[in-house]
Short mmCIF file of C-alpha atoms in Angstrom, two decimals:
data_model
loop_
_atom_site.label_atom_id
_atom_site.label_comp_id
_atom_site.label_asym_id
_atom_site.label_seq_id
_atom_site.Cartn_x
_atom_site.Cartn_y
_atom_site.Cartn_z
CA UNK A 1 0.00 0.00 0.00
CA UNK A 2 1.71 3.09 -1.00
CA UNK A 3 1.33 6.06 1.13
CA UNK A 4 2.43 10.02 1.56
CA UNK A 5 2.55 12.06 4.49
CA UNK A 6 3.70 15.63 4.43
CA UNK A 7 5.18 16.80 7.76
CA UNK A 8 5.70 20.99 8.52
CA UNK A 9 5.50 24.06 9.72
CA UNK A 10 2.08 24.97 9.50
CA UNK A 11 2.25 28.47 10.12
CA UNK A 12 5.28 30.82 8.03
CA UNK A 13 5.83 34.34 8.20
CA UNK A 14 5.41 36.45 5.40
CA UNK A 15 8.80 37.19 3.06
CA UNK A 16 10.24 33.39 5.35
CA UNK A 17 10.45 30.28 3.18
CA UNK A 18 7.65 27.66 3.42
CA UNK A 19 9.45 24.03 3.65
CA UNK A 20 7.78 20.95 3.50
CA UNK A 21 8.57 17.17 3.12
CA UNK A 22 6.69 14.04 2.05
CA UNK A 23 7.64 10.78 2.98
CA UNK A 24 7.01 7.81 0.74
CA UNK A 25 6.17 4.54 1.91
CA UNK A 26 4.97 1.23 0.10
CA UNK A 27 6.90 2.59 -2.90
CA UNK A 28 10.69 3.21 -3.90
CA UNK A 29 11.74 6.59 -4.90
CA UNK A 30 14.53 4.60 -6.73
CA UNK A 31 12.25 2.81 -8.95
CA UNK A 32 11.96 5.55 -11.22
CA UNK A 33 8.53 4.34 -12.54
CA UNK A 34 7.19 7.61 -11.16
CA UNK A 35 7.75 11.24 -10.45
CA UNK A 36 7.01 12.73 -6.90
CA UNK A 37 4.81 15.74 -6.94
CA UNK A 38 3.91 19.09 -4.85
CA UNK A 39 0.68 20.79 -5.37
CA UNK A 40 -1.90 22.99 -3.17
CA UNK A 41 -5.13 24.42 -3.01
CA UNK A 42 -5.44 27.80 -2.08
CA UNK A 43 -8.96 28.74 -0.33
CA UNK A 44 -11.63 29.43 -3.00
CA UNK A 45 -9.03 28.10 -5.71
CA UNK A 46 -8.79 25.32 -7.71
CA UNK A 47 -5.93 22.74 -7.15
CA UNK A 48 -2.64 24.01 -7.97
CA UNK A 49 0.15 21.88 -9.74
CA UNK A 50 4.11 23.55 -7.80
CA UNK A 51 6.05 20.79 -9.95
CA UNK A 52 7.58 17.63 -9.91
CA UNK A 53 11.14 15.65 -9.17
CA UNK A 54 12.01 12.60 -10.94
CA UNK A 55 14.33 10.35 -8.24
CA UNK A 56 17.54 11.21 -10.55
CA UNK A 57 16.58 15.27 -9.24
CA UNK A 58 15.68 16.24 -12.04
CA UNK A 59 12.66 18.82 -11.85
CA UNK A 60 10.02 20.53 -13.47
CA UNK A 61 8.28 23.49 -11.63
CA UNK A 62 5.10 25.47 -12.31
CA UNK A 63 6.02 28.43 -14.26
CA UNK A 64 3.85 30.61 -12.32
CA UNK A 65 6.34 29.71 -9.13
CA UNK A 66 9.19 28.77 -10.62
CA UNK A 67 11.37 32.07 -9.13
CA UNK A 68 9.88 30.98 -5.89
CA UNK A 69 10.19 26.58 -5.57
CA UNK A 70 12.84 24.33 -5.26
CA UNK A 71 12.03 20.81 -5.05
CA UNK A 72 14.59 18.33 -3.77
CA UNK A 73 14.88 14.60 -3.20
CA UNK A 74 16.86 11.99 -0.79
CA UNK A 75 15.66 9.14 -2.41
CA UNK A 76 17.90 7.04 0.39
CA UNK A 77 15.46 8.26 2.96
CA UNK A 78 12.55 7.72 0.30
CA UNK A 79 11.70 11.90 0.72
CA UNK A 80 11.08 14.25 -0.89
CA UNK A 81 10.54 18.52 -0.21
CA UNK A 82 9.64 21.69 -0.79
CA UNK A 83 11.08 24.91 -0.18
CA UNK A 84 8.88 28.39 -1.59
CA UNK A 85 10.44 31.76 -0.45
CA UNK A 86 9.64 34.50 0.00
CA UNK A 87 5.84 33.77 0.95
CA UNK A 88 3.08 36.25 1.28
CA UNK A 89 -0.61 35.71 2.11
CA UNK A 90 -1.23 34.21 -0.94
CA UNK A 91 0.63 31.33 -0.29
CA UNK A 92 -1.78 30.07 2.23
CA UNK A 93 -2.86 26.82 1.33
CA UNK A 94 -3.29 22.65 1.68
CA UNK A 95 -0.18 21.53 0.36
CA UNK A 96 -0.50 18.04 -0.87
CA UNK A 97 2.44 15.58 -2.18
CA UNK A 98 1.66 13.17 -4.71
CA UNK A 99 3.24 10.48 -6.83
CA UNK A 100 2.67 11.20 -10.78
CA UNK A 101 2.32 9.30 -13.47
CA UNK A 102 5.09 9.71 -16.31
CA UNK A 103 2.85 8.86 -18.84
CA UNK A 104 -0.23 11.18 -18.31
CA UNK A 105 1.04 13.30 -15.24
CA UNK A 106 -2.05 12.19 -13.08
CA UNK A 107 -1.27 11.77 -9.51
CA UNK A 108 -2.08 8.09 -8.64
CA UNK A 109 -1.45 8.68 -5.04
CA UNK A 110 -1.65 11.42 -2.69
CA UNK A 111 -0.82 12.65 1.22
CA UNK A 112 -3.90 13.58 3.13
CA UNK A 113 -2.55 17.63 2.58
CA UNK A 114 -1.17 20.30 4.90
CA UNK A 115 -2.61 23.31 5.90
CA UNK A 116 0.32 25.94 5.49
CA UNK A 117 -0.39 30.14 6.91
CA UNK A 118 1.44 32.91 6.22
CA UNK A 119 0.86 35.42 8.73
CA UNK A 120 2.81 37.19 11.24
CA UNK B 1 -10.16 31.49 -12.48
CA UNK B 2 -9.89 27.32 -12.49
CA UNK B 3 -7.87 26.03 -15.76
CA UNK B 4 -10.64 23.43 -16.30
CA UNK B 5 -14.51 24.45 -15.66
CA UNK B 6 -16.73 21.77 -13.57
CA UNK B 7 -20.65 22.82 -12.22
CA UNK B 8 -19.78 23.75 -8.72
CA UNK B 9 -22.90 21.15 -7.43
CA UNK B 10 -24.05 18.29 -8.56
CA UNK B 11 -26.84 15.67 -6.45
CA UNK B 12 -28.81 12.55 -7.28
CA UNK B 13 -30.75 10.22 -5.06
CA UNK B 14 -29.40 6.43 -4.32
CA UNK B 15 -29.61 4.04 -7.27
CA UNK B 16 -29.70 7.28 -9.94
CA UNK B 17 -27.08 8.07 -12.20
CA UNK B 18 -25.14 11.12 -12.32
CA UNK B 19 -22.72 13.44 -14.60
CA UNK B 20 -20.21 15.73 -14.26
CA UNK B 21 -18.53 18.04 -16.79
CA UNK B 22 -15.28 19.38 -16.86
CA UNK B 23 -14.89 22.08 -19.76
CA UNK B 24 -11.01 22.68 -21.32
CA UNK B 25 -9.77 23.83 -24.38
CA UNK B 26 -7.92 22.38 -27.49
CA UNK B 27 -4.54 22.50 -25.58
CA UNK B 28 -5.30 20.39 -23.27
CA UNK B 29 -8.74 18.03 -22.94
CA UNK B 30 -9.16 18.43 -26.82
CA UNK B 31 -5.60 17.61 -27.40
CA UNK B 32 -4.68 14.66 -25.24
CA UNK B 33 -6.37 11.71 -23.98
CA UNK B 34 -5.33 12.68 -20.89
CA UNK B 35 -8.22 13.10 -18.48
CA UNK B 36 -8.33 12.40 -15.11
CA UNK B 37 -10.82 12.29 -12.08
CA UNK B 38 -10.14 12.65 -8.43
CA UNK B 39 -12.37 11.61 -5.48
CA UNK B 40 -11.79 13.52 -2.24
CA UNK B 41 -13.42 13.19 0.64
CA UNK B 42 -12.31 16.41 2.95
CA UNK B 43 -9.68 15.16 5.55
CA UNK B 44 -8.17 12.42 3.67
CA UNK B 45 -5.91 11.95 0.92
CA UNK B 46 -7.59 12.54 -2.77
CA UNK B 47 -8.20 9.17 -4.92
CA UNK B 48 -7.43 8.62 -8.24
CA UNK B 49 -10.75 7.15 -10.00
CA UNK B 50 -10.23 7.47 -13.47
CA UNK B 51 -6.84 8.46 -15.64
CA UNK B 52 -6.36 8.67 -19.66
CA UNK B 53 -9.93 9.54 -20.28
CA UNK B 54 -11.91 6.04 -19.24
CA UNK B 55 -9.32 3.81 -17.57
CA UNK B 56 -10.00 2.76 -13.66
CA UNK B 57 -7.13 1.64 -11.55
CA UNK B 58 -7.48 -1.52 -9.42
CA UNK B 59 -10.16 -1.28 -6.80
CA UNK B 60 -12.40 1.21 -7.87
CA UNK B 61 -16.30 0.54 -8.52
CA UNK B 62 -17.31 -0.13 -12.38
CA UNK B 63 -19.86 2.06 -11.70
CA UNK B 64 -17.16 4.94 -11.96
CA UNK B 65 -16.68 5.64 -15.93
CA UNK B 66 -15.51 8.22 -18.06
CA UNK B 67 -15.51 9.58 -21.41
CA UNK B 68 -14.71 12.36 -23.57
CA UNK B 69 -15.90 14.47 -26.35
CA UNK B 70 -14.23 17.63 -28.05
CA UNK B 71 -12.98 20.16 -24.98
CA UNK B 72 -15.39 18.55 -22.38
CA UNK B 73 -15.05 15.44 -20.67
CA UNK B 74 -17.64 13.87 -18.12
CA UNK B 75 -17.26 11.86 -15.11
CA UNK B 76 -20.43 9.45 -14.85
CA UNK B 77 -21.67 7.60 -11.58
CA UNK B 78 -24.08 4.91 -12.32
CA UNK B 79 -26.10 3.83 -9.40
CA UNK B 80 -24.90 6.48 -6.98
CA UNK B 81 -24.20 5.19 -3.48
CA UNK B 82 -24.39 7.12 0.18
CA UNK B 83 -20.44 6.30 -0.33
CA UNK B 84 -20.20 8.69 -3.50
CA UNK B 85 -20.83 11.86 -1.75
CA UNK B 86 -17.63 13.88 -1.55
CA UNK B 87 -15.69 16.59 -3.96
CA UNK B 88 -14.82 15.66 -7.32
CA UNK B 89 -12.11 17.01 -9.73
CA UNK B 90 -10.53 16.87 -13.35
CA UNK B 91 -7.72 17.06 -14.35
CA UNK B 92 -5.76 17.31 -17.79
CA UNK B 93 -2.67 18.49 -19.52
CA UNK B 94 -1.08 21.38 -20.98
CA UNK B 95 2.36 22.73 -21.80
CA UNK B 96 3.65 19.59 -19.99
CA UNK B 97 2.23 20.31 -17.18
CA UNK B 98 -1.11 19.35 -15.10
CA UNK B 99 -3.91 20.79 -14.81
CA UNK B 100 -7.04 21.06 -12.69
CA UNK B 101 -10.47 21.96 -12.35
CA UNK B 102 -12.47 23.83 -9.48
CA UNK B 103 -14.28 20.90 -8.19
CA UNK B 104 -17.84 19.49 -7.77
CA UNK B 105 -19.09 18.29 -4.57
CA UNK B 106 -21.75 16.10 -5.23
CA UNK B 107 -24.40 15.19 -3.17
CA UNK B 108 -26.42 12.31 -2.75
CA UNK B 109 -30.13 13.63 -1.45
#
């Protein structure tokens, strides 16, 4: 049974960087039959795709964020995070992890999400 | 604004069937036959229910289908179930990249 947890802060102050990780379990990172995914939903939006890792490291990022995310992976530990700077308001959200398909980039599995605030 | 455009309600009673849209464009539903459909109940982890237009992965209900036609794509529900009720999205490609809709929370009455 594959699973995802994200583990975090859940409260960041605005211009601070937002880091999260996801730990994978029932799956290996190593496999490479997958890539390993960050998205969110912001309130009143619709879901949000951050980007992707592939276990090798390498990434694809939203382009709307891209000056903003760095995904990284320690595919010995079977992890994987997220670090977005320089947060405002905006950037309060669920964060979710998922693993994505490499075919069709649909996210077979998911964490249960995160609720990350910016305030100070 | 969602990428992908999905009624914000649907409802049916037990036993009916029900559908829900999910409205692209040609650069990414009407391009690809990628289309998927999520299942999330609030509080746990979103489920994958349908991928590449009308495929299910293991485990979930045949009464879960999918299709596709120009920009739009539909999620059906034959036989709704107390079980069903929960958010729905879609989701799709573009630019190589995913997208999603705004959701539907259906409702069974």
């Amino acid at each position: 049974q594959v699973q995802l947890q994200e583990s975090g802060p859940g409260l960041v102050k605005p211009s601070q960087t937002l880091s999260l990780t996801c730990t994978v379990t029932g799956d290996s990172m190593s496999s490479g039959s997958h890539y390993w995914s960050w998205l969110r939903q912001r309130p009143g939006k619709a879901l949000e795709w951050i980007g992707h890792i592939y276990y090798s490291g390498s990434t694809s990022y939203n382009p709307s964020l891209e000056s903003r995310v760095t995904i990284s992976v320690d595919a010995s530990k079977n992890q994987f995070s997220l670090n977005l700077n320089s947060v405002t308001a905006a950037d309060t959200a669920v964060y979710f992890c998922g693993r994505e398909r490499l075919i069709d980039y649909s996210q077979d599995y998911w964490g249960q999400g995160t609720l990350v605030t910016v305030s100070s | 604004q969602s990428a992908l455009t999905q009624p914000a309600s649907v409802s049916g009673s037990p036993g009916q069937s029900i559908t829900i849209s999910c409205t692209g464009t040609s650069s990414d539903i009407g391009g690809f036959n990628y289309v998927s459909w999520y299942q999330h109940h609030p509080g746990i982890a979103p489920k994958l229910i349908i991928y590449e237009v009308n495929k299910r992965p293991s485990g979930v209900p045949d009464r879960f289908s999918g299709s596709k036609s120009g920009n739009t794509a539909s999620l059906i529900i034959s036989g709704i179930q107390a079980e069903d009720e929960a958010d729905y999205f879609c989701g799709s490609y573009r630019r190589s990249a995913p997208v999603f809709g705004g959701g539907t929370k259906v409702t069974v009455l």
